[in-house]
Coordinates of C-alpha atoms in Angstrom, one line a residue:
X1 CA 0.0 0.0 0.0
X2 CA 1.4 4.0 -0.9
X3 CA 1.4 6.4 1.9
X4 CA 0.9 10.2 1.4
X5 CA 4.0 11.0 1.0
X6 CA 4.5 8.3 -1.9
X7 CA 6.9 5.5 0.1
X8 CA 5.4 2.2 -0.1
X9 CA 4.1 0.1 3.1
X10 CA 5.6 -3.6 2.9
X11 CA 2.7 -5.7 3.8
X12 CA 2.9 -8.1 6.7
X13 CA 5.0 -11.2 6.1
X14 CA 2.1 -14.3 6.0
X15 CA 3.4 -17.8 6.2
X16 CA 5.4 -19.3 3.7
X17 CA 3.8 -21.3 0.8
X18 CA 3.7 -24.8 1.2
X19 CA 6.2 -27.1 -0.9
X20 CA 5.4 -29.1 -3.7
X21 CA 7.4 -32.5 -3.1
X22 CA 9.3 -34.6 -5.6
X23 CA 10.7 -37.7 -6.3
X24 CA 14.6 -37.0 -6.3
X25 CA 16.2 -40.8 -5.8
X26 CA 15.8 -44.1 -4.1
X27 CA 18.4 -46.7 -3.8
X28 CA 17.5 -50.2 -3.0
X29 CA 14.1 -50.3 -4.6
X30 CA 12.5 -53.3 -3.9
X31 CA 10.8 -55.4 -6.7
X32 CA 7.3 -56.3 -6.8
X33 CA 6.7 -59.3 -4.4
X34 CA 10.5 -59.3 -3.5
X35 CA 10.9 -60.4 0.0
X36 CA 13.1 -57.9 2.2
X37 CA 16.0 -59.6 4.0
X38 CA 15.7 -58.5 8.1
X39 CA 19.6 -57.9 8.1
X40 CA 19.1 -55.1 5.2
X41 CA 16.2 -52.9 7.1
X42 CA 17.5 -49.7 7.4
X43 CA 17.7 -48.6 11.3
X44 CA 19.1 -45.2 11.1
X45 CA 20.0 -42.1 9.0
X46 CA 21.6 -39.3 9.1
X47 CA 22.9 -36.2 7.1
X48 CA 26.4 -34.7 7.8
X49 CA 26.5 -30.6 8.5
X50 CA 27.2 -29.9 5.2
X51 CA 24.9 -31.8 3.8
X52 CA 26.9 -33.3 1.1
X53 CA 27.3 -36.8 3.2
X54 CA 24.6 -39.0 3.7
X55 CA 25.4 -42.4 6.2
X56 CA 22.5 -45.1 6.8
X57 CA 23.0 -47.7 9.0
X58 CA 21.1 -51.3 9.0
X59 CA 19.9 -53.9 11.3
X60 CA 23.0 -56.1 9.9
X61 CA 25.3 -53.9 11.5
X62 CA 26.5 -52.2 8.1
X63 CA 27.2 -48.4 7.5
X64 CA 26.8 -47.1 4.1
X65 CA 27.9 -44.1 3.1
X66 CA 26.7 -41.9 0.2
X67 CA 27.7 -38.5 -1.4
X68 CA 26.2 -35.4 -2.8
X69 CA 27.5 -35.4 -7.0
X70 CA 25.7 -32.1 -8.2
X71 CA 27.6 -30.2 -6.8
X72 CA 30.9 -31.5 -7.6
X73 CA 30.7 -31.9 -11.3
X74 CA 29.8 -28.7 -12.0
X75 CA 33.0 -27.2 -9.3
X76 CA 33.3 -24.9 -7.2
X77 CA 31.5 -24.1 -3.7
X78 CA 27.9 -24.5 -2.9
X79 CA 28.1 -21.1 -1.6
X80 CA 29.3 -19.9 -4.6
X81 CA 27.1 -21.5 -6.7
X82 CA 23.9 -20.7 -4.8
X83 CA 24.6 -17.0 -5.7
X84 CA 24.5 -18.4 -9.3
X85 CA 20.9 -19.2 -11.5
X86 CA 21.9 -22.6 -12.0
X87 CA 21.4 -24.1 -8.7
X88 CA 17.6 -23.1 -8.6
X89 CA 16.8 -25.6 -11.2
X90 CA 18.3 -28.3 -9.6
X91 CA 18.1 -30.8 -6.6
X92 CA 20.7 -32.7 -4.3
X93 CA 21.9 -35.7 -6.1
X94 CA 23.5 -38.0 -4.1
X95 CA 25.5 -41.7 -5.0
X96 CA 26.9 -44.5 -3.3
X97 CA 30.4 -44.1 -2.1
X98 CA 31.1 -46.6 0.3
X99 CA 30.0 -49.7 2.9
X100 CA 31.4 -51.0 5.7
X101 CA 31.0 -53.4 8.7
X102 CA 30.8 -51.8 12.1
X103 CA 29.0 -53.7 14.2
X104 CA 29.1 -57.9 14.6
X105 CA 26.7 -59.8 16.8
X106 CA 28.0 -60.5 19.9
X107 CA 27.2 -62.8 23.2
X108 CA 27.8 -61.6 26.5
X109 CA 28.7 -64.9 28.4
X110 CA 28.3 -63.3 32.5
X111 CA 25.0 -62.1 31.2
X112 CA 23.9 -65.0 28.9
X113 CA 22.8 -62.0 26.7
X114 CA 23.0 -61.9 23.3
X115 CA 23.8 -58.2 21.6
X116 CA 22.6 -57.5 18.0
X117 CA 24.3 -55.7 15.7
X118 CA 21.8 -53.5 14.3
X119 CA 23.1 -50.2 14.3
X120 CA 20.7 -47.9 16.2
X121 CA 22.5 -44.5 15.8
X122 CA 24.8 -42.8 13.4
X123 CA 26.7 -38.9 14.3
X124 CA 29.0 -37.5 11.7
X125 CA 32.2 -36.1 13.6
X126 CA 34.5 -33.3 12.2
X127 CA 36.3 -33.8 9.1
X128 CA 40.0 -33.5 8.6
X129 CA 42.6 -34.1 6.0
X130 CA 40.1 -34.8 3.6
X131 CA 39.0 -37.9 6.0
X132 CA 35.2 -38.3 7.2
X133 CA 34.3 -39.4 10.8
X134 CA 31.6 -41.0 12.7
X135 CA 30.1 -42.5 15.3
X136 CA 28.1 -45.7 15.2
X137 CA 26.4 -47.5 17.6
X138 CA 24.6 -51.1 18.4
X139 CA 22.7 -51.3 21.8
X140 CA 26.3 -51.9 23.6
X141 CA 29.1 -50.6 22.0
X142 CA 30.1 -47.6 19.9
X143 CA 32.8 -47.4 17.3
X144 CA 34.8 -44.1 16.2
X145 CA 35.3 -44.6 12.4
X146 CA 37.7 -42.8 9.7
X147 CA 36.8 -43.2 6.1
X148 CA 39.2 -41.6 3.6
X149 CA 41.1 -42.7 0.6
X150 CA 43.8 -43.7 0.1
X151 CA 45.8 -44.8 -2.9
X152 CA 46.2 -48.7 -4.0
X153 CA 49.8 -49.6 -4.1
X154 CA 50.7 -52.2 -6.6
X155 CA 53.9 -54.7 -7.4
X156 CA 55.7 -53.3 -10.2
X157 CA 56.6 -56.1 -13.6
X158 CA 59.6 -57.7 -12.7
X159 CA 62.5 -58.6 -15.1
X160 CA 60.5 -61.6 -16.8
X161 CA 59.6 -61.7 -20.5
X162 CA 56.9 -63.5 -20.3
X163 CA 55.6 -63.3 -23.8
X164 CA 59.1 -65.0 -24.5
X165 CA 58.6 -67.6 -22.3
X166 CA 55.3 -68.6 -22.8
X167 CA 56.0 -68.4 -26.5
X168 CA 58.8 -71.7 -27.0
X169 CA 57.7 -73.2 -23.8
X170 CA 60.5 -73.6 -21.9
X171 CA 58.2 -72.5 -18.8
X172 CA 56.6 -75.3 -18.9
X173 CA 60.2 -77.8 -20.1
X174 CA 62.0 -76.1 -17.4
X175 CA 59.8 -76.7 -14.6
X176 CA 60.1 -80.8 -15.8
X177 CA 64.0 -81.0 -14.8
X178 CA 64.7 -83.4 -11.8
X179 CA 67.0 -81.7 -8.7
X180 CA 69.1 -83.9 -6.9
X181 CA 70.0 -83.9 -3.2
X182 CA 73.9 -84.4 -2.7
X183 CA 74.9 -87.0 0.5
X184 CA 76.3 -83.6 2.5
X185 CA 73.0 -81.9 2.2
X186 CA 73.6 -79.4 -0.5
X187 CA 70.7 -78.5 -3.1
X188 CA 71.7 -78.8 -6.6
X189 CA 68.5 -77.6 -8.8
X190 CA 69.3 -77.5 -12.3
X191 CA 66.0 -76.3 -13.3
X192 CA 66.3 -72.6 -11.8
X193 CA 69.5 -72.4 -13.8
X194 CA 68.0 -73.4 -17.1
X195 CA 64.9 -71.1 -16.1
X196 CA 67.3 -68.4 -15.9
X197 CA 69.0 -68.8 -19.1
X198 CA 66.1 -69.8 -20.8
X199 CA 64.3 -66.1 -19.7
X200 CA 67.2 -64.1 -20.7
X201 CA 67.6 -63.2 -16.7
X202 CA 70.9 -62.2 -15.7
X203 CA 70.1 -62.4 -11.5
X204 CA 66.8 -62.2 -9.5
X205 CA 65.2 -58.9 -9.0
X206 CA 62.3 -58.6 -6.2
X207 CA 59.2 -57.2 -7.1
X208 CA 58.6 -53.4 -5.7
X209 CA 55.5 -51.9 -4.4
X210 CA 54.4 -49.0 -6.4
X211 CA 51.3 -46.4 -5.6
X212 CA 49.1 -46.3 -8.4
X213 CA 46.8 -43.0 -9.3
X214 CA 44.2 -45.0 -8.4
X215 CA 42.7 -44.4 -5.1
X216 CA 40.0 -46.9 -3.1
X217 CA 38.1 -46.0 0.0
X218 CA 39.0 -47.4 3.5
X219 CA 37.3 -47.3 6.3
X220 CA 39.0 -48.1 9.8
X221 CA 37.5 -48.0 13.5
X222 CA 39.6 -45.8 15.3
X223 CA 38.1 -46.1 18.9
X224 CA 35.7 -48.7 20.2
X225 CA 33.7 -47.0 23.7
X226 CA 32.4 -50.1 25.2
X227 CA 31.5 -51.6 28.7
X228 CA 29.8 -48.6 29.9
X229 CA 25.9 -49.1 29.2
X230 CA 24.2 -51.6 31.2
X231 CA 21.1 -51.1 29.4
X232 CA 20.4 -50.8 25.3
X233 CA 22.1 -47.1 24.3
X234 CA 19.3 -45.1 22.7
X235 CA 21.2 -42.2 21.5
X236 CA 24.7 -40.7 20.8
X237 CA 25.0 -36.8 20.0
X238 CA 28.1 -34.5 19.1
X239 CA 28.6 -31.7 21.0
X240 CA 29.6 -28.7 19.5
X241 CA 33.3 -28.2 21.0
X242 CA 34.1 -31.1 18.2
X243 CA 35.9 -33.2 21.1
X244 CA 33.1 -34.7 23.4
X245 CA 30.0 -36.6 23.0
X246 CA 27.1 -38.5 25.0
X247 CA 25.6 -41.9 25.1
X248 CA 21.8 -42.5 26.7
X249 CA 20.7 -45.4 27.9
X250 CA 17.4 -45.8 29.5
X251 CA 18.7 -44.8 33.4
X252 CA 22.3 -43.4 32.4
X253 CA 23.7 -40.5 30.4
X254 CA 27.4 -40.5 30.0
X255 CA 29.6 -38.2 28.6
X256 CA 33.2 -39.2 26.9
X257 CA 36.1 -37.8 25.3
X258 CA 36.8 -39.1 21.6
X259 CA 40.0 -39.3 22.2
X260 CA 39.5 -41.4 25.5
X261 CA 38.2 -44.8 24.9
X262 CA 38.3 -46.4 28.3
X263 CA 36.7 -43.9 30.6
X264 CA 33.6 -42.1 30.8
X265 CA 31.6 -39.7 33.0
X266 CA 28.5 -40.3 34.4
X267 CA 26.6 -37.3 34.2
X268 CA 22.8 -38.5 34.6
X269 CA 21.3 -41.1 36.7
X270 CA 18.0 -41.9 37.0
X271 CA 18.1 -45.2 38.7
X272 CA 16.2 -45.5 42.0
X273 CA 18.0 -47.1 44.7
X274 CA 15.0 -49.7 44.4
X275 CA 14.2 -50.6 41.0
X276 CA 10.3 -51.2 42.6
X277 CA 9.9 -47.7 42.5
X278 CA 11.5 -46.7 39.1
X279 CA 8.7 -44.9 37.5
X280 CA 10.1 -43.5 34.2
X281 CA 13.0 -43.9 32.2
X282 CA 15.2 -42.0 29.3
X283 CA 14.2 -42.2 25.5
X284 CA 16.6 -39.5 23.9
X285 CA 19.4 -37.2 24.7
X286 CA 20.7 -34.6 22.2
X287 CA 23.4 -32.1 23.0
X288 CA 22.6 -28.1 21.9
X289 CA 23.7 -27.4 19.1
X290 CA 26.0 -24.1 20.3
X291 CA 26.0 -24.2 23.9
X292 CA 28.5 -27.1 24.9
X293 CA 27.0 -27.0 28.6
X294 CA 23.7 -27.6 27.5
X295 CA 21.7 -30.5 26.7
X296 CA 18.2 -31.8 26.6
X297 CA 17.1 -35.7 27.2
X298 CA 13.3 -36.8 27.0
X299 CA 11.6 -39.3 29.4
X300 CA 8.9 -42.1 29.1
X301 CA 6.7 -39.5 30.7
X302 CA 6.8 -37.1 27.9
X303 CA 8.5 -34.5 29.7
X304 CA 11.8 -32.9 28.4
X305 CA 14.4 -32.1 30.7
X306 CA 17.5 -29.1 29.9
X307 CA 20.3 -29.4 32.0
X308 CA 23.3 -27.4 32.3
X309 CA 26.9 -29.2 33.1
X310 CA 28.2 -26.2 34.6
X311 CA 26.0 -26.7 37.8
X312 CA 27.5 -30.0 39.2
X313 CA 29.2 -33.3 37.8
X314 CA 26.1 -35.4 38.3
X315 CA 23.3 -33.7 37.0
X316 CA 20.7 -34.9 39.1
X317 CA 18.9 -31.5 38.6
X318 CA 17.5 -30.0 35.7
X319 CA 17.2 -26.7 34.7
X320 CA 14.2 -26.5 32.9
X321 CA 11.7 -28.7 32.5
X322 CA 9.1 -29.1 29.8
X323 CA 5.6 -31.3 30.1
X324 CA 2.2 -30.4 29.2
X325 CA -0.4 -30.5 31.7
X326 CA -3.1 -33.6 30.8
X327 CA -6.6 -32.3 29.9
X328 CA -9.3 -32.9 32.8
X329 CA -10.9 -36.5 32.3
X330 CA -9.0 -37.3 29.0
X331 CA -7.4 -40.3 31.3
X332 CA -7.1 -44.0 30.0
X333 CA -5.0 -47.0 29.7
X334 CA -2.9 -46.0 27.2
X335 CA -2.2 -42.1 27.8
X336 CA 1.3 -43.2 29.4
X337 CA 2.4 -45.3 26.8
X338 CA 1.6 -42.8 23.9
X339 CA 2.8 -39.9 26.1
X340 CA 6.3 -42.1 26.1
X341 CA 8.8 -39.3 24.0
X342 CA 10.8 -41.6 21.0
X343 CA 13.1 -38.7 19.6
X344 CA 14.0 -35.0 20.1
X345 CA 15.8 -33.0 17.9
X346 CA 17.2 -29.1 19.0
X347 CA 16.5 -26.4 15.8
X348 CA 19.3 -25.7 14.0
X349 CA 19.7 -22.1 15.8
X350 CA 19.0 -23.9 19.7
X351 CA 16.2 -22.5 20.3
X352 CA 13.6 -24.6 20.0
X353 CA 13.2 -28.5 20.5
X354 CA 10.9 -30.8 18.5
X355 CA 9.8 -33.9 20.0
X356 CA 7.2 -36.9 18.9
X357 CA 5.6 -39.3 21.0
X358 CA 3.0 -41.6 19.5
X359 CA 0.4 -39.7 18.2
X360 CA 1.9 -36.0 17.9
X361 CA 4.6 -33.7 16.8
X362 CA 5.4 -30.6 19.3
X363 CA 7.4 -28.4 18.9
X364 CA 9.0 -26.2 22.3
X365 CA 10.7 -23.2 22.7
X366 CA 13.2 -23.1 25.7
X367 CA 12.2 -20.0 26.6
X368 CA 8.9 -20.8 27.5
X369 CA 8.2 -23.9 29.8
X370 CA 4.7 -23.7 30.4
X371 CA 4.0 -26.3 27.3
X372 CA 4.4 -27.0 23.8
X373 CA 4.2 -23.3 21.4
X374 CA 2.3 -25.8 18.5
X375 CA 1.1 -29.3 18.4
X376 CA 0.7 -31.4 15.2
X377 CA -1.7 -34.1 15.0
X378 CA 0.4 -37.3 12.7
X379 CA -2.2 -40.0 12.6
X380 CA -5.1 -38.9 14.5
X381 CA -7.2 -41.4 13.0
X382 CA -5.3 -44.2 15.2
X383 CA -6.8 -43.5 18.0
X384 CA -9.9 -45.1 18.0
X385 CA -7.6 -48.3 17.3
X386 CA -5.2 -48.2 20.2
X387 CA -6.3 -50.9 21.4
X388 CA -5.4 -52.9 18.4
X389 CA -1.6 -51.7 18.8
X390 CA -1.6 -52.1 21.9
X391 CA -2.0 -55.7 21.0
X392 CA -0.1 -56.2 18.0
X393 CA 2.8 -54.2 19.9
X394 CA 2.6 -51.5 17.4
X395 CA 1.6 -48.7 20.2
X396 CA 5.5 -48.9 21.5
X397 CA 7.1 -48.0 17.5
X398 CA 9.8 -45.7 17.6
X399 CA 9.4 -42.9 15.1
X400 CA 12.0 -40.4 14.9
X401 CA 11.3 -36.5 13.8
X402 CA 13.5 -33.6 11.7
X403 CA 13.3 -30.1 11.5
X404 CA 14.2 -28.2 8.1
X405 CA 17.8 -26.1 8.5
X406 CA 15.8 -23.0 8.7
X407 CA 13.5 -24.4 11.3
X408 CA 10.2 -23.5 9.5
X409 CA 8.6 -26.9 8.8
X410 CA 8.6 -30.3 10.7
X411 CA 8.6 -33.8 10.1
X412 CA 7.7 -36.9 10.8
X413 CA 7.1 -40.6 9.7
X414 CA 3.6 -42.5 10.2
X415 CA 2.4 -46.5 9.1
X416 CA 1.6 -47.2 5.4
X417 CA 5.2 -45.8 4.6
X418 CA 3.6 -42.7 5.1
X419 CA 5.4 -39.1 6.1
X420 CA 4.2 -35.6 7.1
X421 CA 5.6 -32.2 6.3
X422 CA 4.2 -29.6 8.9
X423 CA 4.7 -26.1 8.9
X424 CA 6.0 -24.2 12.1
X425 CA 5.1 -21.3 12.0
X426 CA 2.5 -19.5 14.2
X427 CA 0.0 -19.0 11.4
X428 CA 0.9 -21.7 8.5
X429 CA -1.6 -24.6 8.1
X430 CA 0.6 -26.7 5.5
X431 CA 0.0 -29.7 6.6
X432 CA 1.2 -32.1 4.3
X433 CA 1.3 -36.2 3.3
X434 CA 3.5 -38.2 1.4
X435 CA 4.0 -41.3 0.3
X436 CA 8.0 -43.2 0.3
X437 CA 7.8 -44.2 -3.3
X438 CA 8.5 -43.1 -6.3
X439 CA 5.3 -41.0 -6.8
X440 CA 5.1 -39.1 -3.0
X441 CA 1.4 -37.9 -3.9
X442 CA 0.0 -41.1 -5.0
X443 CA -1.5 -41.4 -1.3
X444 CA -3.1 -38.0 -0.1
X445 CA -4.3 -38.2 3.1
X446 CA -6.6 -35.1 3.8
X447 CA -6.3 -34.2 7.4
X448 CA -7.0 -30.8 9.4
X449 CA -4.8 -28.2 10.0
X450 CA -2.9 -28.6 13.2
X451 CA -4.5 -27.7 16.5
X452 CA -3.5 -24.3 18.8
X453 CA -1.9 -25.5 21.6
X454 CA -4.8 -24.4 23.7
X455 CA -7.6 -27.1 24.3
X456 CA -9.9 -25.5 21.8
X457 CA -12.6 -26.2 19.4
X458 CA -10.4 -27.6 16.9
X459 CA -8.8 -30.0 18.8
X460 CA -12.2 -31.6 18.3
X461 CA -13.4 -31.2 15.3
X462 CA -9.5 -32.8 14.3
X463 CA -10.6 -35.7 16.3
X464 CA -14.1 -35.8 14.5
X465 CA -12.6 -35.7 11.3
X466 CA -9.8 -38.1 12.0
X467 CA -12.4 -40.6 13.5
X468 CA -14.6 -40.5 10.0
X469 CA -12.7 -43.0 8.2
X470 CA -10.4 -44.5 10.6
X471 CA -8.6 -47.0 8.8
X472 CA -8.7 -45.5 5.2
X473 CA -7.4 -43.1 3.2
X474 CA -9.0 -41.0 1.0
X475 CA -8.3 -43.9 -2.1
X476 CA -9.8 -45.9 0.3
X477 CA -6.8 -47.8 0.6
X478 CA -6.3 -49.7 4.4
X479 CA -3.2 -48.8 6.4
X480 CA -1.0 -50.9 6.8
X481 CA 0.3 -51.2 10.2
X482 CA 3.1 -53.7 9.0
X483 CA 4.9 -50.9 7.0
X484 CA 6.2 -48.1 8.6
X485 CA 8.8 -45.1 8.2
X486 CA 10.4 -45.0 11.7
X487 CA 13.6 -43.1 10.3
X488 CA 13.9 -39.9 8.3
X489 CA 16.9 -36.9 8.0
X490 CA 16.0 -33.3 6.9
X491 CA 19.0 -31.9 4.9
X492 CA 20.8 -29.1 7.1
X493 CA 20.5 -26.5 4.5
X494 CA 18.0 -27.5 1.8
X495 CA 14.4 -28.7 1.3
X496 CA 15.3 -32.0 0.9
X497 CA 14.7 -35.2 3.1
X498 CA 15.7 -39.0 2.7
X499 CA 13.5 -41.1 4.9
X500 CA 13.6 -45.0 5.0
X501 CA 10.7 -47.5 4.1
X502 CA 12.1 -51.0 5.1
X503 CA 15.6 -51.7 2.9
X504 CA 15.1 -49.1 0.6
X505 CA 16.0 -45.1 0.6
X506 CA 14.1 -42.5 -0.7
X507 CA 14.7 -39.0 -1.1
X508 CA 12.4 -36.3 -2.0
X509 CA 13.0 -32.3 -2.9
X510 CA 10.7 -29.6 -2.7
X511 CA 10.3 -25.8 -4.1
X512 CA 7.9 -23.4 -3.4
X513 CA 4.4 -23.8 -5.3
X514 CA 4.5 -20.2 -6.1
X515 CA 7.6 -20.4 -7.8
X516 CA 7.6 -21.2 -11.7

C-alpha cells in the first residue's frame, strides 16, 4: 500500500507457501513381491552438517555411506554456486560411495545375553585431512570410524619376459628338470639355472610396491567406547566443541572424550536405589547445538528435561523442564504409553526443541516452559484403534522426527510408509502427506490443520474428522500397520529429506508452489 508521502508500506509477512514435493532418488528399490531380508532394514540415517554426506545404518550392522554429486561436477563451492541461477533448477543428487562393517553380533557370556548388531545411531564427527568421521552404535558398544582414501599400491613387472617364455615353452620344459640332493646336504637344482637362461635373466630382481593413481576407499575403527551401558544405548549426539560426545541409555547419560576410549563420566542417573519404584525412564538425549554445557534428554513421561553441566558433575537437577499439563478427564490406559517421547531434535539455531511421541509432533521453545508453542496431529485417525496396537505391539514403535535447516517446517514418519511435512510457523496450516515411493502424492491423506496449543474447538473437530474414516485413506486404501517409516533426515540447509521405508532409501526435494 502507498502512503501520502508516496513511500510504499511492505505488507505483513504471511506464512510461507507450502512445498510441492518430488521424487529426487531411491536406492535399494524393492521389486514387486520381492521379500526384504531382516539384516538389510535400514535402522538409522543421518545427514552430515554440510549436507553433502549421507550415512544409513542397518539392522545387519553395516554403515553405508553416500555423497552429494551435483555439486561437484559442476566445481566450485555451494556457496558460490547458490549465488548463481543454476542451482535453482536443480536438486541434491546423491550416490553411493562406500560400505562397511561396524558392528558384529555378539554374546555376553556373564549375562547370557545376546547383543545384535543393528546399528541404532549414526553422528558425523568433524572432518579432517580430507577424511570423514563417525560414530556408530549397536545397543552396547560404539565405534569411532575414519573413512578416507587412500591410494592402492601395486607390485611393479619384474625382469620376466613373459611373452618369450610362454612363446617356446621352456616354462613349462623347465619346470620338468629333476633336482638332486647331494649326500652332505647341499641342493643342486638344475631347473632354476635353465629357467634363468632360458628367460634371458641375468640375476633375480624382487618385485617393488608402487602407488598407483588409483585411489579406493577405507574405512577403519579408530576407537571402540564399550563396557559402559548396562542397558540398550538409545542415543549418541556431538557436542559442539568437536571433542566430546554423549551416550543415553534408558537410566544413564554418560559423557566421553573421543579421544579417550576407556573412561567415561556419568553425568545423569535416574536409577532408583529400588528398582520397585522406578517410574520412568530415558528415551533421547541430544546435546545443543552451540551451547557445549547444555543438553536436553526426554523421558517415558513425555517431559523434556534441559540441564546445564556447569551446575555440578552429576546432573541430578535439571534446569528447565518441559511437560504439558493432561486435559481434565482425557485419562485412559494408554495415555502413558503414547505420552512415552521416542526422539528430540534441537532447531538448528538452539532455540527450539521438537519432539514426537505416539500420536503428535510438538514443537517447544526453551524460553517458554509452560507447554508446547504448536502441536501437530500425525495420525489422529489411530486413536480409536489403540487398542489394536496395543496388541499387535505397534503402540511402542519408535518414530524419529527432523526439522528443516531454517527451522520453518517439521517432520515426521507414520504407518503405510507414510510421512508428514508440517509447517511451524505461528499462522501456517501446510499440513502435508506423502508417500516413500517413487510417486510421494499417489497417497493423499486429507487431514485438518494442526490444532493451537490451547484445548480448543479444533482440537475436536481434528478428532471428529480423523475418527470418519479411521482406517482408510482418501483412495480408500487400508493402512497398513506392518509398514512403517520410523527413520527420516532433513537436509541441514535445503528442502530436501531422505526417509527409510524398510531396505530401501528415498529421497524427495521440494520448491515453493509459487515459484515457476
Amino acid at each position: 500500500m502507498t502512503g501520502g508521502d508516496g513511500d510504499v508500506t511492505a505488507a505483513p509477512a504471511g506464512p510461507p507457501p507450502p512445498l510441492d514435493w518430488k521424487f529426487s532418488q531411491v536406492f535399494g528399490e524393492r521389486t514387486a513381491g520381492e521379500e526384504v531380508q531382516e539384516v538389510d532394514i535400514i535402522s538409522a540415517i543421518e545427514f552430515d552438517k554440510s549436507g553433502d554426506h549421507l550415512a544409513t545404518g542397518d539392522r545387519g550392522g553395516r554403515v553405508v555411506l553416500f555423497e552429494r554429486t551435483d555439486t561437484k561436477e559442476h566445481g566450485g563451492i555451494r556457496k558460490d554456486l547458490e549465488k548463481t541461477d543454476y542451482p535453482s533448477g536443480r536438486h541434491p543428487e546423491f550416490r553411493y560411495k562406500t560400505e562397511f562393517q561396524s558392528h558384529e553380533p555378539e554374546f555376553d557370556y556373564l549375562k547370557s545375553l545376546e547383543i545384535e548388531e543393528k546399528i541404532n545411531k549414526i553422528k558425523w564427527c568433524q572432518t579432517a585431512n580430507g577424511a570423514v568421521f563417525l560414530l556408530s552404535t549397536n545397543d552396547k558398544t560404539i565405534k569411532f570410524w575414519k573413512v578416507q582414501e587412500k591410494k592402492v599400491k601395486k607390485i611393479a613387472d619384474m625382469n620376466m619376459d613373459v611373452s618369450k617364455s610362454i612363446g617356446n615353452g621352456n616354462l613349462a620344459s623347465s619346470s620338468s628338470h629333476k633336482s638332486s640332493h647331494v649326500v652332505n646336504g647341499e641342493y643342486n637344482d638344475k631347473s632354476y639355472t635353465s629357467l634363468s637362461k632360458d628367460l634371458g635373466l641375468q640375476s633375480l630382481r624382487l618385485p617393488v610396491v608402487v602407488t598407483s593413481n588409483e585411489t579406493s576407499l577405507v574405512a577403519r575403527c579408530r576407537r571402540v567406547y564399550a563396557h559402559a551401558h548396562d542397558y540398550h544405548i538409545n542415543s549418541i549426539s556431538n557436542n559442539s566443541d568437536g571433542e566430546t560426545f554423549i551416550s543415553a541409555d534408558d537410566l544413564r547419560i554418560n559423557l566421553w572424550n573421543l579421544e579417550i576410549s576407556n573412561q567415561s563420566f556419568n553425568i545423569v542417573d535416574v536409577k532408583p536405589t529400588n528398582m520397585e519404584d522406578l517410574t520412568e525412564v530415558i528415551t533421547s538425549a541430544e546435546f545443543h547445538p552451540t551451547h557445549c554445557n547444555t543438553l536436553a534428554y526426554s523421558s517415558s513421561k513425555g517431559s523434556i528435561r534441559l540441564i546445564d553441566l556447569r551446575q555440578s558433575a552429576l546432573c541430578d537437577r535439571h534446569s528447565k523442564l518441559f511437560e504439558e499439563q493432561e486435559a481434565p478427564g482425557s485419562r485412559s490406559f494408554f495415555t502413558e504409553i503414547i505420552a512415552s517421547i521416542s526422539d528430540i531434535k534441537f532447531g538448528r539455531n538452539g532455540r527450539y526443541i521438537l519432539s514426537r511421541d505416539y500420536m503428535t509432533l510438538k514443537l517447544w521453545d526453551i524460553n517458554m516452559d509452560s507447554g508446547p508453542v504448536s502441536t501437530f496431529q500425525v495420525h489422529e485417525y489411530l486413536r480409536p484403534k489403540l487398542c489394536d496396537l496395543y496388541e499387535n505391539d505397534s503402540i511402542f514403535d519408535k518414530f524419529e522426527c527432523c526439522l528443516s535447516g531454517d527451522g520453518l517446517r517439521v517432520a515426521t514418519g507414520s504407518y503405510s510408509n507414510l510421512f508428514r511435512v508440517f509447517g511451524s510457523g505461528p499462522t501456517s496450516t501446510e499440513a502435508t502427506t506423502l508417500e516413500a515411493s517413487k510417486n510421494p502424492m499417489r497417497r493423499q491423506v486429507q487431514t485438518p490443520a494442526r490444532p493451537s496449543r490451547s484445548l480448543s474447538s479444533s482440537l475436536t473437530r481434528v478428532v471428529r474428522r480423523g475418527a470418519e474414516s479411521p482406517g482408510n485413506d482418501t483412495n480408500g486404501n487400508s493402512f497398513d500397520f506392518t509398514t512403517k517409516l520410523l527413520h527420516l533426515a532433513w537436509h541441514p540447509t535445503e528442502n530436501s529429506i531422505a526417509c527409510a521405508a524398510a531396505n530401501s532409501l528415498y529421497m524427495y526435494y521440494a520448491s515453493n508452489e509459487s515459484t515457476p
